[in-house]
PDB file of C-alpha atoms in Angstrom:
ATOM      1  CA  MET A   1     -14.258  28.116 -18.772  1.00 62.00           C
ATOM      2  CA  ASN A   2     -10.671  27.826 -20.006  1.00 76.00           C
ATOM      3  CA  ILE A   3      -8.272  28.196 -17.086  1.00 84.00           C
ATOM      4  CA  ARG A   4      -5.569  29.516 -19.448  1.00 85.00           C
ATOM      5  CA  PHE A   5      -7.810  32.437 -20.334  1.00 90.00           C
ATOM      6  CA  LEU A   6      -8.213  33.282 -16.656  1.00 91.00           C
ATOM      7  CA  GLU A   7      -4.455  33.036 -16.162  1.00 91.00           C
ATOM      8  CA  THR A   8      -3.977  35.433 -19.087  1.00 92.00           C
ATOM      9  CA  PHE A   9      -6.470  37.819 -17.486  1.00 92.00           C
ATOM     10  CA  VAL A  10      -4.574  37.724 -14.171  1.00 92.00           C
ATOM     11  CA  TRP A  11      -1.194  38.379 -15.785  1.00 92.00           C
ATOM     12  CA  LEU A  12      -2.527  41.197 -17.955  1.00 93.00           C
ATOM     13  CA  ALA A  13      -3.995  42.804 -14.838  1.00 93.00           C
ATOM     14  CA  LYS A  14      -0.541  42.618 -13.210  1.00 92.00           C
ATOM     15  CA  LEU A  15       1.629  43.656 -16.154  1.00 92.00           C
ATOM     16  CA  LYS A  16      -0.870  46.051 -17.783  1.00 92.00           C
ATOM     17  CA  ASN A  17       0.701  45.416 -21.169  1.00 93.00           C
ATOM     18  CA  PHE A  18      -0.250  42.991 -23.944  1.00 92.00           C
ATOM     19  CA  ARG A  19       3.354  42.521 -25.151  1.00 90.00           C
ATOM     20  CA  LEU A  20       4.749  41.769 -21.688  1.00 92.00           C
ATOM     21  CA  THR A  21       1.864  39.411 -20.951  1.00 91.00           C
ATOM     22  CA  ALA A  22       2.413  37.561 -24.226  1.00 90.00           C
ATOM     23  CA  GLU A  23       6.125  37.180 -23.446  1.00 88.00           C
ATOM     24  CA  ARG A  24       5.366  35.945 -19.920  1.00 85.00           C
ATOM     25  CA  LEU A  25       2.961  33.297 -21.230  1.00 85.00           C
ATOM     26  CA  HIS A  26       5.091  32.402 -24.271  1.00 82.00           C
ATOM     27  CA  THR A  27       2.357  33.281 -26.727  1.00 86.00           C
ATOM     28  CA  THR A  28       1.447  36.132 -29.094  1.00 90.00           C
ATOM     29  CA  GLN A  29      -0.202  39.479 -28.402  1.00 91.00           C
ATOM     30  CA  ALA A  30      -3.021  38.443 -30.726  1.00 92.00           C
ATOM     31  CA  ALA A  31      -3.633  35.337 -28.604  1.00 91.00           C
ATOM     32  CA  VAL A  32      -3.705  37.416 -25.419  1.00 92.00           C
ATOM     33  CA  SER A  33      -6.142  39.855 -26.989  1.00 93.00           C
ATOM     34  CA  SER A  34      -8.349  36.998 -28.224  1.00 92.00           C
ATOM     35  CA  ARG A  35      -8.471  35.367 -24.787  1.00 92.00           C
ATOM     36  CA  ILE A  36      -9.447  38.607 -23.071  1.00 93.00           C
ATOM     37  CA  ALA A  37     -12.111  39.288 -25.697  1.00 92.00           C
ATOM     38  CA  THR A  38     -13.556  35.810 -25.145  1.00 92.00           C
ATOM     39  CA  LEU A  39     -13.721  36.369 -21.379  1.00 92.00           C
ATOM     40  CA  GLU A  40     -15.397  39.737 -21.830  1.00 92.00           C
ATOM     41  CA  GLN A  41     -17.937  38.123 -24.113  1.00 91.00           C
ATOM     42  CA  ASP A  42     -18.563  35.277 -21.629  1.00 90.00           C
ATOM     43  CA  PHE A  43     -18.955  37.659 -18.675  1.00 91.00           C
ATOM     44  CA  GLY A  44     -20.870  40.267 -20.642  1.00 92.00           C
ATOM     45  CA  VAL A  45     -18.708  43.079 -19.256  1.00 93.00           C
ATOM     46  CA  ARG A  46     -15.614  45.035 -20.255  1.00 94.00           C
ATOM     47  CA  LEU A  47     -12.617  43.951 -18.153  1.00 94.00           C
ATOM     48  CA  PHE A  48     -10.012  46.516 -19.277  1.00 93.00           C
ATOM     49  CA  ASP A  49      -9.769  50.071 -20.476  1.00 92.00           C
ATOM     50  CA  ARG A  50      -7.202  50.067 -23.274  1.00 90.00           C
ATOM     51  CA  GLY A  51      -4.757  52.945 -23.370  1.00 86.00           C
ATOM     52  CA  ALA A  52      -1.955  53.785 -25.779  1.00 81.00           C
ATOM     53  CA  ARG A  53       0.770  52.110 -23.667  1.00 84.00           C
ATOM     54  CA  GLU A  54      -1.055  50.119 -21.022  1.00 90.00           C
ATOM     55  CA  VAL A  55      -4.395  48.753 -19.962  1.00 92.00           C
ATOM     56  CA  THR A  56      -6.205  49.295 -16.672  1.00 93.00           C
ATOM     57  CA  LEU A  57      -8.903  47.289 -14.981  1.00 94.00           C
ATOM     58  CA  THR A  58     -12.470  48.478 -15.134  1.00 94.00           C
ATOM     59  CA  THR A  59     -14.665  48.293 -12.036  1.00 94.00           C
ATOM     60  CA  ASP A  60     -16.087  44.998 -13.302  1.00 93.00           C
ATOM     61  CA  GLY A  61     -12.586  43.823 -14.127  1.00 92.00           C
ATOM     62  CA  SER A  62     -11.458  44.468 -10.556  1.00 94.00           C
ATOM     63  CA  LYS A  63     -14.360  42.384  -9.242  1.00 93.00           C
ATOM     64  CA  ALA A  64     -13.616  39.547 -11.689  1.00 92.00           C
ATOM     65  CA  LEU A  65      -9.905  39.575 -10.816  1.00 93.00           C
ATOM     66  CA  VAL A  66     -10.582  38.494  -7.234  1.00 93.00           C
ATOM     67  CA  TYR A  67     -12.318  35.322  -8.428  1.00 92.00           C
ATOM     68  CA  ALA A  68      -9.890  34.692 -11.281  1.00 91.00           C
ATOM     69  CA  GLU A  69      -6.902  34.782  -8.907  1.00 91.00           C
ATOM     70  CA  ARG A  70      -8.626  32.288  -6.617  1.00 91.00           C
ATOM     71  CA  MET A  71      -9.386  29.928  -9.489  1.00 91.00           C
ATOM     72  CA  VAL A  72      -5.870  30.132 -10.947  1.00 87.00           C
ATOM     73  CA  LYS A  73      -4.337  29.572  -7.499  1.00 87.00           C
ATOM     74  CA  LEU A  74      -6.609  26.593  -6.862  1.00 87.00           C
ATOM     75  CA  MET A  75      -5.733  25.053 -10.219  1.00 82.00           C
ATOM     76  CA  ARG A  76      -2.021  25.539  -9.536  1.00 78.00           C
ATOM     77  CA  GLU A  77      -2.378  23.843  -6.151  1.00 74.00           C
ATOM     78  CA  MET A  78      -4.307  20.991  -7.758  1.00 72.00           C
ATOM     79  CA  LYS A  79      -1.572  20.436 -10.347  1.00 67.00           C
ATOM     80  CA  ASP A  80       1.130  20.550  -7.682  1.00 63.00           C
ATOM     81  CA  ASP A  81      -0.785  18.100  -5.521  1.00 63.00           C
ATOM     82  CA  MET A  82      -1.220  15.645  -8.379  1.00 58.00           C
ATOM     83  CA  SER A  83       2.365  15.889  -9.641  1.00 56.00           C
ATOM     84  CA  ASP A  84       4.249  16.060  -6.343  1.00 57.00           C
ATOM     85  CA  LYS A  85       3.858  12.876  -4.334  1.00 55.00           C
ATOM     86  CA  GLN A  86       5.469  14.538  -1.349  1.00 56.00           C
ATOM     87  CA  VAL A  87       2.354  16.635  -0.740  1.00 56.00           C
ATOM     88  CA  TYR A  88      -0.197  13.835  -1.191  1.00 66.00           C
ATOM     89  CA  ALA A  89      -2.401  14.003   1.878  1.00 66.00           C
ATOM     90  CA  GLY A  90      -5.014  11.334   1.238  1.00 80.00           C
ATOM     91  CA  VAL A  91      -5.924   8.222   3.207  1.00 88.00           C
ATOM     92  CA  ILE A  92      -5.117   4.623   2.295  1.00 92.00           C
ATOM     93  CA  ARG A  93      -6.532   1.626   4.144  1.00 95.00           C
ATOM     94  CA  ILE A  94      -4.221  -1.380   4.287  1.00 97.00           C
ATOM     95  CA  GLY A  95      -5.114  -4.856   5.486  1.00 97.00           C
ATOM     96  CA  VAL A  96      -2.222  -7.119   6.486  1.00 97.00           C
ATOM     97  CA  ILE A  97      -1.785 -10.600   7.939  1.00 95.00           C
ATOM     98  CA  GLU A  98       0.310 -11.032  11.070  1.00 93.00           C
ATOM     99  CA  SER A  99       3.034 -13.053   9.363  1.00 93.00           C
ATOM    100  CA  ILE A 100       3.893  -9.916   7.410  1.00 95.00           C
ATOM    101  CA  VAL A 101       3.444  -7.645  10.445  1.00 95.00           C
ATOM    102  CA  HIS A 102       6.072  -9.695  12.301  1.00 93.00           C
ATOM    103  CA  SER A 103       8.597  -9.556   9.442  1.00 94.00           C
ATOM    104  CA  TRP A 104       9.053  -6.751   6.870  1.00 95.00           C
ATOM    105  CA  PHE A 105       5.938  -4.640   7.520  1.00 96.00           C
ATOM    106  CA  PRO A 106       7.661  -1.975   9.706  1.00 96.00           C
ATOM    107  CA  ASP A 107      10.231  -1.389   6.960  1.00 96.00           C
ATOM    108  CA  PHE A 108       7.415  -1.154   4.410  1.00 97.00           C
ATOM    109  CA  LEU A 109       5.605   1.498   6.467  1.00 96.00           C
ATOM    110  CA  GLY A 110       8.834   3.444   6.790  1.00 96.00           C
ATOM    111  CA  ARG A 111       9.283   3.497   3.027  1.00 95.00           C
ATOM    112  CA  VAL A 112       5.701   4.580   2.404  1.00 94.00           C
ATOM    113  CA  HIS A 113       6.010   7.369   4.969  1.00 93.00           C
ATOM    114  CA  LYS A 114       9.283   8.544   3.444  1.00 91.00           C
ATOM    115  CA  MET A 115       7.757   8.765  -0.024  1.00 88.00           C
ATOM    116  CA  PHE A 116       4.388  10.176   1.112  1.00 88.00           C
ATOM    117  CA  PRO A 117       5.016  11.961   4.432  1.00 89.00           C
ATOM    118  CA  ARG A 118       1.498  13.434   4.578  1.00 85.00           C
ATOM    119  CA  LEU A 119      -0.322  10.238   3.646  1.00 89.00           C
ATOM    120  CA  GLN A 120      -2.625   8.909   6.359  1.00 91.00           C
ATOM    121  CA  ILE A 121      -2.402   5.124   6.713  1.00 94.00           C
ATOM    122  CA  GLU A 122      -5.138   3.057   8.346  1.00 96.00           C
ATOM    123  CA  ILE A 123      -4.070  -0.508   9.176  1.00 97.00           C
ATOM    124  CA  ALA A 124      -6.220  -3.573   9.809  1.00 96.00           C
ATOM    125  CA  SER A 125      -4.336  -6.689  10.931  1.00 94.00           C
ATOM    126  CA  ASP A 126      -6.366  -9.885  10.636  1.00 92.00           C
ATOM    127  CA  THR A 127      -6.533 -13.304   9.026  1.00 91.00           C
ATOM    128  CA  THR A 128      -6.608 -13.669   5.255  1.00 91.00           C
ATOM    129  CA  ILE A 129     -10.235 -14.809   5.394  1.00 91.00           C
ATOM    130  CA  HIS A 130     -11.402 -11.717   7.274  1.00 93.00           C
ATOM    131  CA  LEU A 131      -9.234  -9.354   5.231  1.00 94.00           C
ATOM    132  CA  ARG A 132     -10.638 -10.728   2.003  1.00 93.00           C
ATOM    133  CA  GLU A 133     -14.151 -10.181   3.334  1.00 93.00           C
ATOM    134  CA  GLN A 134     -13.418  -6.575   4.330  1.00 95.00           C
ATOM    135  CA  PHE A 135     -11.711  -5.944   0.996  1.00 95.00           C
ATOM    136  CA  SER A 136     -14.733  -7.253  -0.926  1.00 92.00           C
ATOM    137  CA  LYS A 137     -16.965  -4.870   1.044  1.00 93.00           C
ATOM    138  CA  GLY A 138     -14.798  -1.910   0.022  1.00 91.00           C
ATOM    139  CA  ASN A 139     -13.498  -1.305   3.543  1.00 95.00           C
ATOM    140  CA  LEU A 140      -9.853  -1.780   2.504  1.00 95.00           C
ATOM    141  CA  ASP A 141      -7.914  -0.337  -0.439  1.00 94.00           C
ATOM    142  CA  ILE A 142      -5.146  -2.935  -0.474  1.00 96.00           C
ATOM    143  CA  VAL A 143      -4.510  -6.221   1.330  1.00 97.00           C
ATOM    144  CA  LEU A 144      -1.194  -7.931   1.999  1.00 97.00           C
ATOM    145  CA  GLN A 145      -2.058 -11.573   2.584  1.00 95.00           C
ATOM    146  CA  ALA A 146      -1.448 -15.211   1.720  1.00 92.00           C
ATOM    147  CA  GLU A 147      -4.092 -15.845  -0.932  1.00 91.00           C
ATOM    148  CA  PRO A 148      -5.115 -14.072  -4.153  1.00 92.00           C
ATOM    149  CA  VAL A 149      -8.433 -12.254  -4.405  1.00 92.00           C
ATOM    150  CA  PRO A 150     -10.423 -13.306  -7.503  1.00 90.00           C
ATOM    151  CA  GLY A 151     -12.204 -10.749  -9.673  1.00 85.00           C
ATOM    152  CA  THR A 152     -12.036  -9.081 -13.078  1.00 82.00           C
ATOM    153  CA  HIS A 153     -10.949  -5.721 -11.665  1.00 86.00           C
ATOM    154  CA  ILE A 154      -8.601  -7.106  -9.009  1.00 91.00           C
ATOM    155  CA  THR A 155      -4.817  -7.158  -9.394  1.00 91.00           C
ATOM    156  CA  ASN A 156      -2.756  -9.655  -7.385  1.00 93.00           C
ATOM    157  CA  ILE A 157       1.024  -9.263  -7.377  1.00 92.00           C
ATOM    158  CA  ASN A 158       3.498 -11.696  -5.814  1.00 92.00           C
ATOM    159  CA  LEU A 159       5.572 -10.321  -2.959  1.00 93.00           C
ATOM    160  CA  CYS A 160       7.696 -13.145  -1.577  1.00 91.00           C
ATOM    161  CA  GLU A 161       7.481 -16.649  -0.159  1.00 92.00           C
ATOM    162  CA  PHE A 162       8.035 -17.634   3.462  1.00 92.00           C
ATOM    163  CA  PRO A 163       9.395 -21.162   3.920  1.00 93.00           C
ATOM    164  CA  MET A 164       7.498 -22.972   6.669  1.00 95.00           C
ATOM    165  CA  ARG A 165       9.220 -25.035   9.371  1.00 96.00           C
ATOM    166  CA  TRP A 166       7.969 -27.100  12.255  1.00 96.00           C
ATOM    167  CA  VAL A 167       9.163 -25.595  15.525  1.00 96.00           C
ATOM    168  CA  GLY A 168       8.991 -26.506  19.176  1.00 96.00           C
ATOM    169  CA  SER A 169      10.319 -25.454  22.557  1.00 96.00           C
ATOM    170  CA  PRO A 170      13.357 -27.096  24.214  1.00 95.00           C
ATOM    171  CA  LYS A 171      10.912 -27.803  27.035  1.00 94.00           C
ATOM    172  CA  LEU A 172       9.471 -30.627  24.926  1.00 94.00           C
ATOM    173  CA  ASN A 173      12.841 -32.426  24.945  1.00 92.00           C
ATOM    174  CA  ILE A 174      12.659 -33.213  21.249  1.00 91.00           C
ATOM    175  CA  GLY A 175      16.034 -34.386  19.940  1.00 83.00           C
ATOM    176  CA  SER A 176      17.701 -33.633  16.630  1.00 86.00           C
ATOM    177  CA  GLU A 177      16.470 -36.820  14.983  1.00 91.00           C
ATOM    178  CA  THR A 178      14.178 -36.668  11.957  1.00 94.00           C
ATOM    179  CA  LEU A 179      10.507 -36.843  12.963  1.00 93.00           C
ATOM    180  CA  SER A 180       7.643 -38.411  11.078  1.00 91.00           C
ATOM    181  CA  LEU A 181       4.106 -37.084  10.991  1.00 91.00           C
ATOM    182  CA  SER A 182       3.215 -39.792  13.495  1.00 90.00           C
ATOM    183  CA  ASP A 183       5.880 -38.420  15.843  1.00 90.00           C
ATOM    184  CA  LEU A 184       4.474 -34.896  15.502  1.00 91.00           C
ATOM    185  CA  ALA A 185       0.968 -36.162  16.156  1.00 90.00           C
ATOM    186  CA  THR A 186       1.962 -37.140  19.688  1.00 91.00           C
ATOM    187  CA  PHE A 187       2.147 -33.432  20.512  1.00 93.00           C
ATOM    188  CA  PRO A 188      -0.654 -30.860  20.381  1.00 93.00           C
ATOM    189  CA  ILE A 189      -0.531 -29.127  16.993  1.00 95.00           C
ATOM    190  CA  ILE A 190      -0.848 -25.340  17.090  1.00 95.00           C
ATOM    191  CA  SER A 191      -2.240 -24.131  13.776  1.00 94.00           C
ATOM    192  CA  PHE A 192      -3.067 -20.907  12.019  1.00 93.00           C
ATOM    193  CA  ALA A 193      -6.771 -20.006  11.860  1.00 90.00           C
ATOM    194  CA  ARG A 194      -9.232 -22.635  10.674  1.00 90.00           C
ATOM    195  CA  ASN A 195      -9.699 -22.670   6.881  1.00 86.00           C
ATOM    196  CA  SER A 196      -6.455 -20.751   6.363  1.00 90.00           C
ATOM    197  CA  GLY A 197      -3.889 -22.081   3.894  1.00 90.00           C
ATOM    198  CA  PRO A 198      -1.532 -23.537   6.543  1.00 92.00           C
ATOM    199  CA  HIS A 199      -4.467 -25.130   8.370  1.00 92.00           C
ATOM    200  CA  ALA A 200      -5.608 -26.787   5.140  1.00 92.00           C
ATOM    201  CA  VAL A 201      -2.076 -28.189   4.700  1.00 93.00           C
ATOM    202  CA  ILE A 202      -2.148 -29.661   8.212  1.00 92.00           C
ATOM    203  CA  GLU A 203      -5.536 -31.231   7.500  1.00 90.00           C
ATOM    204  CA  ARG A 204      -4.137 -32.790   4.347  1.00 90.00           C
ATOM    205  CA  LEU A 205      -0.843 -33.964   5.857  1.00 90.00           C
ATOM    206  CA  PHE A 206      -2.477 -35.655   8.795  1.00 88.00           C
ATOM    207  CA  SER A 207      -5.398 -37.193   6.953  1.00 83.00           C
ATOM    208  CA  GLY A 208      -5.642 -40.950   7.209  1.00 67.00           C
ATOM    209  CA  SER A 209      -3.769 -43.052   9.720  1.00 52.00           C
ATOM    210  CA  GLU A 210      -1.978 -40.166  11.428  1.00 47.00           C
ATOM    211  CA  ARG A 211      -5.246 -38.395  12.073  1.00 47.00           C
ATOM    212  CA  GLY A 212      -6.447 -40.656  14.913  1.00 54.00           C
ATOM    213  CA  ALA A 213      -5.088 -39.025  18.051  1.00 68.00           C
ATOM    214  CA  LEU A 214      -4.293 -35.667  16.484  1.00 80.00           C
ATOM    215  CA  HIS A 215      -5.101 -32.631  18.604  1.00 87.00           C
ATOM    216  CA  VAL A 216      -5.172 -29.452  16.465  1.00 90.00           C
ATOM    217  CA  ASN A 217      -5.583 -26.040  18.086  1.00 92.00           C
ATOM    218  CA  CYS A 218      -6.581 -23.337  15.583  1.00 92.00           C
ATOM    219  CA  ILE A 219      -5.520 -19.844  16.643  1.00 92.00           C
ATOM    220  CA  ALA A 220      -6.111 -16.611  14.717  1.00 88.00           C
ATOM    221  CA  SER A 221      -3.361 -14.654  16.487  1.00 91.00           C
ATOM    222  CA  VAL A 222       0.200 -15.354  15.375  1.00 91.00           C
ATOM    223  CA  ALA A 223       1.554 -13.743  18.542  1.00 92.00           C
ATOM    224  CA  THR A 224      -0.544 -16.143  20.608  1.00 95.00           C
ATOM    225  CA  MET A 225       0.679 -19.105  18.549  1.00 94.00           C
ATOM    226  CA  ILE A 226       4.292 -18.142  19.157  1.00 95.00           C
ATOM    227  CA  ARG A 227       3.679 -17.675  22.866  1.00 96.00           C
ATOM    228  CA  LEU A 228       2.049 -21.099  23.216  1.00 96.00           C
ATOM    229  CA  VAL A 229       4.818 -22.873  21.325  1.00 96.00           C
ATOM    230  CA  THR A 230       7.462 -21.023  23.336  1.00 96.00           C
ATOM    231  CA  ASP A 231       5.751 -22.121  26.562  1.00 96.00           C
ATOM    232  CA  GLY A 232       5.927 -25.746  25.409  1.00 95.00           C
ATOM    233  CA  PHE A 233       2.216 -26.269  24.814  1.00 95.00           C
ATOM    234  CA  GLY A 234       2.818 -28.009  21.484  1.00 94.00           C
ATOM    235  CA  VAL A 235       4.467 -27.768  18.070  1.00 96.00           C
ATOM    236  CA  ALA A 236       3.598 -25.534  15.140  1.00 96.00           C
ATOM    237  CA  ALA A 237       4.474 -24.951  11.506  1.00 96.00           C
ATOM    238  CA  VAL A 238       5.437 -21.279  11.129  1.00 95.00           C
ATOM    239  CA  PRO A 239       7.746 -19.173   8.943  1.00 94.00           C
ATOM    240  CA  PRO A 240      11.190 -18.740  10.542  1.00 93.00           C
ATOM    241  CA  ALA A 241      10.940 -15.177   9.252  1.00 92.00           C
ATOM    242  CA  ILE A 242       8.539 -14.276  12.057  1.00 93.00           C
ATOM    243  CA  ILE A 243      10.390 -15.963  14.950  1.00 94.00           C
ATOM    244  CA  GLN A 244      13.955 -14.764  14.444  1.00 92.00           C
ATOM    245  CA  ARG A 245      14.270 -13.496  18.000  1.00 93.00           C
ATOM    246  CA  GLU A 246      12.990 -16.737  19.486  1.00 94.00           C
ATOM    247  CA  LEU A 247      15.336 -18.799  17.317  1.00 93.00           C
ATOM    248  CA  ASN A 248      18.348 -16.608  18.107  1.00 93.00           C
ATOM    249  CA  GLU A 249      17.623 -16.808  21.828  1.00 95.00           C
ATOM    250  CA  GLU A 250      17.102 -20.580  21.462  1.00 94.00           C
ATOM    251  CA  ILE A 251      13.726 -20.549  23.154  1.00 96.00           C
ATOM    252  CA  LEU A 252      12.413 -22.167  19.983  1.00 95.00           C
ATOM    253  CA  HIS A 253      14.081 -24.765  17.761  1.00 95.00           C
ATOM    254  CA  THR A 254      13.320 -25.849  14.218  1.00 94.00           C
ATOM    255  CA  LEU A 255      12.484 -29.544  14.005  1.00 95.00           C
ATOM    256  CA  ARG A 256      13.624 -32.073  11.442  1.00 94.00           C
ATOM    257  CA  VAL A 257      10.536 -33.532   9.764  1.00 94.00           C
ATOM    258  CA  ASP A 258      10.492 -36.026   6.893  1.00 93.00           C
ATOM    259  CA  VAL A 259       7.652 -34.243   5.066  1.00 92.00           C
ATOM    260  CA  GLU A 260       8.153 -30.740   3.702  1.00 92.00           C
ATOM    261  CA  PHE A 261       5.592 -28.070   4.588  1.00 94.00           C
ATOM    262  CA  PRO A 262       4.674 -25.865   1.581  1.00 94.00           C
ATOM    263  CA  ALA A 263       5.887 -22.263   1.608  1.00 93.00           C
ATOM    264  CA  LEU A 264       3.532 -19.439   2.515  1.00 92.00           C
ATOM    265  CA  VAL A 265       3.073 -17.220  -0.550  1.00 92.00           C
ATOM    266  CA  MET A 266       2.553 -13.516   0.121  1.00 93.00           C
ATOM    267  CA  LEU A 267       0.605 -11.281  -2.237  1.00 94.00           C
ATOM    268  CA  ALA A 268      -0.582  -7.695  -2.517  1.00 96.00           C
ATOM    269  CA  CYS A 269      -4.161  -7.380  -3.791  1.00 95.00           C
ATOM    270  CA  PHE A 270      -5.797  -4.149  -4.956  1.00 94.00           C
ATOM    271  CA  ARG A 271      -8.532  -2.947  -7.285  1.00 90.00           C
ATOM    272  CA  SER A 272      -7.376  -2.026 -10.773  1.00 80.00           C
ATOM    273  CA  ASP A 273     -10.205   0.510 -11.082  1.00 71.00           C
ATOM    274  CA  ASN A 274      -9.747   1.978  -7.585  1.00 64.00           C
ATOM    275  CA  GLU A 275     -10.325   5.727  -7.290  1.00 61.00           C
ATOM    276  CA  ASN A 276      -7.392   5.936  -4.876  1.00 66.00           C
ATOM    277  CA  PRO A 277      -4.407   6.633  -7.157  1.00 69.00           C
ATOM    278  CA  LEU A 278      -1.847   5.308  -4.680  1.00 83.00           C
ATOM    279  CA  THR A 279      -2.966   1.686  -4.320  1.00 89.00           C
ATOM    280  CA  GLU A 280      -0.728   0.293  -7.056  1.00 88.00           C
ATOM    281  CA  THR A 281       2.195   2.499  -5.999  1.00 89.00           C
ATOM    282  CA  VAL A 282       1.908   1.292  -2.395  1.00 93.00           C
ATOM    283  CA  ALA A 283       1.588  -2.317  -3.599  1.00 93.00           C
ATOM    284  CA  ARG A 284       4.819  -1.918  -5.572  1.00 91.00           C
ATOM    285  CA  ILE A 285       6.538  -0.504  -2.478  1.00 94.00           C
ATOM    286  CA  ALA A 286       5.412  -3.633  -0.617  1.00 94.00           C
ATOM    287  CA  GLN A 287       6.837  -5.768  -3.433  1.00 92.00           C
ATOM    288  CA  GLU A 288      10.201  -3.988  -3.281  1.00 93.00           C
ATOM    289  CA  THR A 289      10.324  -4.242   0.521  1.00 94.00           C
ATOM    290  CA  ALA A 290       9.503  -7.963   0.476  1.00 92.00           C
ATOM    291  CA  ALA A 291      12.122  -8.573  -2.231  1.00 89.00           C
ATOM    292  CA  ASP A 292      14.795  -6.779  -0.202  1.00 91.00           C
ATOM    293  CA  PHE A 293      13.792  -8.759   2.882  1.00 91.00           C
ATOM    294  CA  ALA A 294      14.125 -12.031   0.962  1.00 87.00           C
ATOM    295  CA  LEU A 295      17.534 -11.077  -0.421  1.00 84.00           C
ATOM    296  CA  ASN A 296      18.847  -9.948   2.966  1.00 84.00           C
ATOM    297  CA  TRP A 297      17.656 -12.933   4.961  1.00 81.00           C
ATOM    298  CA  GLY A 298      18.303 -15.772   2.528  1.00 76.00           C
ATOM    299  CA  GLN A 299      16.527 -18.913   1.425  1.00 73.00           C
ATOM    300  CA  GLU A 300      15.867 -20.367   4.869  1.00 75.00           C
ATOM    301  CA  ILE A 301      13.968 -17.277   6.000  1.00 82.00           C
ATOM    302  CA  ALA A 302      12.312 -15.911   2.892  1.00 82.00           C
ATOM    303  CA  ARG A 303      12.671 -16.141  -0.871  1.00 81.00           C
ATOM    304  CA  LEU A 304      11.487 -14.356  -3.954  1.00 78.00           C
ATOM    305  CA  PRO A 305       8.534 -15.969  -5.705  1.00 73.00           C
ATOM    306  CA  SER A 306       9.467 -18.191  -8.621  1.00 62.00           C
ATOM    307  CA  GLN A 307       7.341 -16.106 -10.964  1.00 47.00           C
ATOM    308  CA  ALA A 308       6.542 -12.485 -10.091  1.00 40.00           C
ATOM    309  CA  GLN A 309       3.492 -10.842 -11.658  1.00 45.00           C
TER     310      GLN A 309
END
């Protein structure tokens, strides 16, 4: 059933005049008459009694008007809901790694809430490996993590890069001299979760002769990693972006090391064919937030990816 015909019916019932109804709907009297005739044919009843100057509802027309008004109102609300992002009241499930949680994620949530104040956000903070697994099962709509998700209907967009630096506590009495991998290996190494990107880098860097006495502690929680390094348990390679407070308070120091640690690349991953219409919009908000963070904090803390998608 054509919703415009129902809208014409509702307006004619209010204005009781074909000319006024045609003017209100920016159409012709013939079109109004044709729409009403089509409805009467579809319903199998007469909706109006036509007089010389105005029309009045029949008994059947009065009954039909109640339903027509509901349907027109519902359609209007649907259009408003789809066109006005401010009234979007759906749910989006976001997975995020802790390195992002401890940097620009609060600002990102603030921007999303400002744009979609009625949007319900469900957050899962975990390792990239676990987030990718939950995303593949359909339990998450979008993931903000350190590795792309493969797939024909998956979109991965670059957010920013976090430079990685070796850090340690002043309690370890490490001087300002440049350290080799062999020097680092004399301390316990605190690593991101096993099989994560940073852990794979540590495995590669310390393969061979430096591997002998190496003691690597794999920890899934970034907060726990920071706490252990701060307490002097060992050294770790982390993004300075997530330990700004500790660096400013000088309870952690960056170490000079003769081998560079690769940057941690952040991405937003979402399904291109997702039924949730906000996934790409939210991903772009994450991209803008990460870009602003990189520009505000500078190269040492964060940087824009060399090639954004």
